[in-house]
Coordinates of C-alpha atoms in Angstrom, one line a residue:
M1 CA -12.3 4.1 -12.9
S2 CA -9.3 3.9 -14.9
T3 CA -6.2 6.1 -15.3
L4 CA -7.1 6.6 -19.3
S5 CA -10.4 8.5 -17.4
Y6 CA -8.1 10.6 -15.3
S7 CA -6.2 11.4 -18.4
A8 CA -9.3 12.1 -20.0
I9 CA -9.7 15.1 -16.7
I10 CA -6.4 16.0 -17.5
S11 CA -7.1 16.3 -20.9
E12 CA -10.0 18.6 -20.5
R13 CA -8.4 20.5 -17.7
T14 CA -5.6 21.6 -20.2
M15 CA -7.9 22.5 -22.3
N16 CA -9.6 25.4 -20.2
G17 CA -6.2 26.6 -19.7
R18 CA -5.9 24.6 -16.2
E19 CA -3.1 22.5 -16.9
P20 CA -1.1 21.6 -14.0
S21 CA 2.1 23.7 -13.5
N22 CA 5.8 22.5 -14.3
V23 CA 7.1 22.1 -10.6
P24 CA 10.2 20.9 -11.4
G25 CA 12.3 24.0 -10.4
V26 CA 9.9 25.7 -8.6
K27 CA 11.5 27.6 -5.5
A28 CA 10.3 25.1 -2.8
K29 CA 8.2 26.8 0.1
F30 CA 8.0 23.9 2.7
R31 CA 10.8 21.0 2.7
V32 CA 9.5 18.1 5.0
S33 CA 12.2 15.7 5.8
N34 CA 11.9 12.6 7.9
L35 CA 8.6 14.0 9.6
A36 CA 7.3 11.6 12.1
F37 CA 4.2 12.4 14.7
W38 CA 2.8 10.8 17.6
Y39 CA -0.4 11.3 19.3
G40 CA 0.5 10.8 23.4
T41 CA 2.6 6.7 22.4
K42 CA 0.5 6.2 18.9
Q43 CA 2.3 7.0 16.0
A44 CA 0.4 8.4 13.3
L45 CA 3.0 9.7 11.1
W46 CA 6.4 7.9 10.0
D47 CA 9.5 9.3 8.1
M48 CA 7.3 11.4 5.9
S49 CA 9.3 13.3 3.3
L50 CA 7.8 16.0 0.5
T51 CA 8.7 19.2 -0.9
I52 CA 5.6 21.8 -1.6
P53 CA 6.5 24.0 -4.3
E54 CA 5.4 27.6 -3.7
C55 CA 2.5 28.8 -5.8
S56 CA 1.2 25.5 -6.7
V57 CA -1.4 23.2 -5.2
V58 CA -0.4 20.2 -3.5
A59 CA -3.3 17.2 -3.1
L60 CA -3.0 14.7 0.0
I61 CA -4.8 11.5 -0.9
G62 CA -5.8 8.5 0.8
P63 CA -8.6 6.6 3.0
S64 CA -9.5 7.9 5.6
G65 CA -7.7 7.8 8.7
C66 CA -4.0 7.5 6.8
G67 CA -2.2 10.9 8.5
K68 CA -3.4 13.1 5.5
S69 CA -4.9 15.6 8.2
T70 CA -2.2 15.2 10.6
F71 CA 0.7 15.9 8.3
L72 CA -1.5 19.3 6.9
R73 CA -2.2 20.6 10.4
S74 CA 2.1 19.7 11.3
L75 CA 2.4 22.8 8.7
N76 CA 1.5 25.7 11.2
R77 CA 2.0 23.4 14.1
M78 CA -1.8 23.2 14.7
N79 CA -1.3 19.5 16.2
D80 CA 0.8 21.4 19.4
L81 CA -2.9 22.7 20.4
I82 CA -3.1 18.7 21.4
E83 CA -2.1 17.9 24.7
G84 CA 0.5 15.3 24.2
T85 CA 1.7 15.0 20.8
H86 CA 5.6 15.1 19.7
H87 CA 7.5 14.3 16.4
T88 CA 10.8 14.3 15.1
G89 CA 11.9 14.9 11.7
D90 CA 12.0 18.7 9.9
I91 CA 9.2 21.0 8.4
I92 CA 11.5 24.0 6.7
L93 CA 9.1 26.9 5.6
D94 CA 11.0 29.2 3.3
G95 CA 14.4 28.1 4.8
V96 CA 13.3 28.1 8.2
D97 CA 12.4 25.2 10.6
I98 CA 9.1 25.8 12.2
Y99 CA 9.9 24.2 15.1
S100 CA 12.6 26.8 16.1
R101 CA 12.5 28.8 19.1
T102 CA 13.0 32.1 17.6
V103 CA 9.4 31.6 15.8
N104 CA 6.8 33.0 16.2
L105 CA 3.6 30.4 16.4
V106 CA 0.8 33.5 16.0
D107 CA 3.1 34.7 13.0
L108 CA 3.4 31.5 11.8
R109 CA -0.1 30.9 11.8
R110 CA -0.5 34.0 10.2
R111 CA 1.6 33.0 7.1
V112 CA 0.1 29.7 7.0
G113 CA -3.7 29.3 7.2
M114 CA -6.2 27.4 7.8
V115 CA -9.8 26.5 6.2
F116 CA -11.5 23.3 7.8
Q117 CA -13.3 20.5 6.4
K118 CA -16.8 22.0 8.7
S119 CA -17.0 25.7 7.7
N120 CA -17.2 27.7 11.1
P121 CA -18.5 31.2 10.2
F122 CA -18.4 33.0 13.5
P123 CA -21.9 34.6 15.0
K124 CA -20.6 37.7 13.6
S125 CA -21.9 39.3 10.9
V126 CA -20.2 38.8 7.5
F127 CA -18.4 41.7 7.3
E128 CA -17.1 41.2 11.2
N129 CA -16.5 37.8 9.8
V130 CA -13.7 38.7 7.2
V131 CA -12.3 41.5 9.0
Y132 CA -11.6 39.2 12.5
G133 CA -8.1 38.9 11.6
P134 CA -6.7 42.3 10.8
R135 CA -8.7 44.1 14.0
V136 CA -7.2 41.0 15.9
A137 CA -3.7 42.4 14.5
G138 CA -4.6 46.1 15.7
I139 CA -6.3 47.6 12.4
N140 CA -9.3 49.2 13.5
N141 CA -9.6 51.9 10.7
R142 CA -12.9 51.4 9.2
A143 CA -12.3 52.5 5.7
R144 CA -8.8 50.2 5.9
L145 CA -10.8 47.6 7.2
T146 CA -13.4 47.8 4.6
E147 CA -11.1 47.6 2.1
I148 CA -9.8 44.8 3.2
C149 CA -13.5 43.0 3.4
E150 CA -14.1 44.0 -0.1
R151 CA -10.9 42.8 -1.5
C152 CA -10.8 39.3 0.1
L153 CA -14.6 38.9 -0.4
R154 CA -13.6 39.3 -3.8
R155 CA -10.5 36.9 -4.0
A156 CA -13.0 34.3 -2.4
A157 CA -15.5 34.7 -5.6
L158 CA -18.2 35.9 -3.0
W159 CA -18.8 39.1 -3.4
D160 CA -21.5 40.1 -5.7
E161 CA -23.3 37.6 -3.7
V162 CA -22.7 39.6 0.0
K163 CA -21.9 43.2 -0.9
D164 CA -25.2 44.0 0.1
R165 CA -25.5 42.1 2.8
L166 CA -22.5 42.4 4.5
D167 CA -23.9 43.3 8.1
D168 CA -26.2 40.3 8.4
S169 CA -24.9 37.3 10.4
A170 CA -22.9 34.8 8.7
L171 CA -24.6 32.0 10.2
N172 CA -27.0 32.8 7.5
L173 CA -25.4 32.0 4.1
S174 CA -25.7 28.6 2.1
G175 CA -22.7 25.7 3.0
G176 CA -20.9 27.2 0.2
Q177 CA -20.9 30.6 0.8
A178 CA -20.1 30.1 4.2
Q179 CA -17.1 28.0 3.1
R180 CA -15.5 30.4 1.1
L181 CA -16.0 33.5 3.7
C182 CA -13.6 31.2 5.6
I183 CA -11.4 31.3 2.7
A184 CA -12.1 35.2 2.4
R185 CA -11.5 35.2 6.2
A186 CA -8.0 33.4 6.1
L187 CA -7.2 35.5 3.5
A188 CA -7.4 38.6 5.5
T189 CA -4.3 37.9 7.3
D190 CA -2.2 38.1 3.9
P191 CA -1.2 34.3 4.5
E192 CA 1.5 32.8 1.8
V193 CA -0.1 29.7 2.3
L194 CA -3.6 28.5 2.6
L195 CA -4.4 24.5 3.8
L196 CA -7.3 23.4 3.0
D197 CA -9.1 20.5 4.7
E198 CA -11.6 18.5 2.8
P199 CA -12.7 21.8 2.1
A200 CA -15.4 20.7 -0.6
S201 CA -16.5 17.6 0.8
A202 CA -20.1 18.5 2.1
L203 CA -20.9 20.7 -0.4
D204 CA -23.2 20.2 -3.5
P205 CA -21.6 20.3 -7.4
A206 CA -22.4 23.5 -7.9
S207 CA -21.0 25.0 -4.9
T208 CA -18.1 22.3 -5.2
A209 CA -17.0 23.6 -8.7
R210 CA -16.9 27.4 -7.1
I211 CA -14.6 26.4 -4.9
E212 CA -12.4 24.7 -7.3
D213 CA -12.2 27.4 -9.6
L214 CA -11.3 29.4 -6.6
I215 CA -8.7 27.1 -6.2
F216 CA -7.0 27.5 -9.6
E217 CA -7.3 31.4 -9.4
L218 CA -5.7 31.6 -5.5
K219 CA -2.9 29.8 -6.3
R220 CA -1.7 32.5 -8.5
D221 CA -0.7 34.3 -5.6
Y222 CA -0.3 31.1 -2.7
T223 CA 0.6 27.9 -2.0
I224 CA -2.1 25.6 -1.3
V225 CA -2.5 22.2 0.5
I226 CA -5.7 20.3 0.2
V227 CA -6.5 17.3 1.4
T228 CA -9.2 15.3 -0.6
H229 CA -11.0 12.3 -0.4
N230 CA -12.3 12.9 -3.8
M231 CA -9.6 11.4 -6.7
Q232 CA -11.3 13.5 -9.3
Q233 CA -10.4 16.9 -7.6
A234 CA -7.4 16.1 -7.1
A235 CA -7.0 15.7 -10.7
R236 CA -8.5 18.7 -11.6
V237 CA -6.9 21.2 -9.3
S238 CA -3.5 20.0 -7.8
D239 CA 0.2 20.2 -9.6
V240 CA 1.4 17.4 -7.4
T241 CA -0.6 14.7 -6.2
A242 CA 0.6 12.6 -2.9
F243 CA -0.8 9.5 -1.6
F244 CA -0.9 8.8 1.7
F245 CA -1.5 5.4 3.4
Q246 CA -1.4 4.3 7.1
G247 CA 0.8 7.2 7.9
R248 CA 3.3 6.4 5.4
L249 CA 3.8 8.7 2.0
I250 CA 3.6 5.6 -0.3
E251 CA 4.4 7.9 -3.5
A252 CA 4.6 11.3 -4.4
G253 CA 5.1 13.4 -8.0
P254 CA 3.7 15.4 -10.5
T255 CA -0.3 14.7 -10.8
D256 CA -0.5 13.6 -14.3
F257 CA 2.2 11.4 -13.8
L258 CA 1.3 10.1 -10.8
Y259 CA -2.6 9.8 -11.8
T260 CA -1.7 8.1 -15.4
R261 CA 1.5 6.8 -14.7
P262 CA 1.7 5.8 -11.1
Q263 CA 5.0 4.0 -10.3
V264 CA 3.8 2.3 -6.7
K265 CA 1.2 -0.5 -7.5
Q266 CA -0.7 0.4 -4.5
T267 CA -0.8 3.9 -5.6
E268 CA -2.5 2.7 -9.2
D269 CA -4.7 0.5 -6.7
Y270 CA -6.1 3.3 -4.5
I271 CA -6.6 6.0 -7.8
T272 CA -8.6 3.2 -9.7
G273 CA -10.7 2.0 -6.9
R274 CA -9.2 -1.3 -5.8
F275 CA -9.2 -0.4 -2.3
G276 CA -10.3 3.0 0.3

């Protein structure tokens, strides 16, 4: 695929009223500076610096094993759950270092929700999946939980498909429905940021299109960081794209510029399929 073909994708996106946001000057939600990360003695990230604008979609692209998911999980300290990991550098969320001793991890992960590559509904009803987070937070009023459930399922474009089977097991949902349910479950804790780790990689084209439509709708209220191996998907949904390779950030910038006028030859070689 050539950069000319990506121009066509971005032009079509603009014609559909979904042009990438003008991110320069937008308030930064995250500022990552000189981040390096290790699993034990194995270094996975080298000296990464990236600004993530508020209410935008940032796509992380690059071949498998290049550090995209490690970087993503660093943004809400999910990597802390892995024994022996450590880092250097700073990750600043709304002006506060997320590794500060004053940061409450539970609150951080409420503010920065995550949806994994493989949909993972709990073996509970659709309703109980969505309200799991609010219940843990101490909300037990049935009317309040019902309102949260409907609101989040509507935000996840799933309400019309499941409103008559809220008491059915979530394990009976299709793959695309299950992934949108996981997004609804993440929204139920009122996050400010959504981290999406290849949310459509196992879905059919129709379900993938629904997820992409949903991402566009959600960015009005949320900051979204998505890992994807699908170059066309990144061009369709993101405002900023960051290209990772072998644990390093090679190039980052507005999606329309990076895809059509990359500044680094390695970036051009990757997005046009010469390697990866």
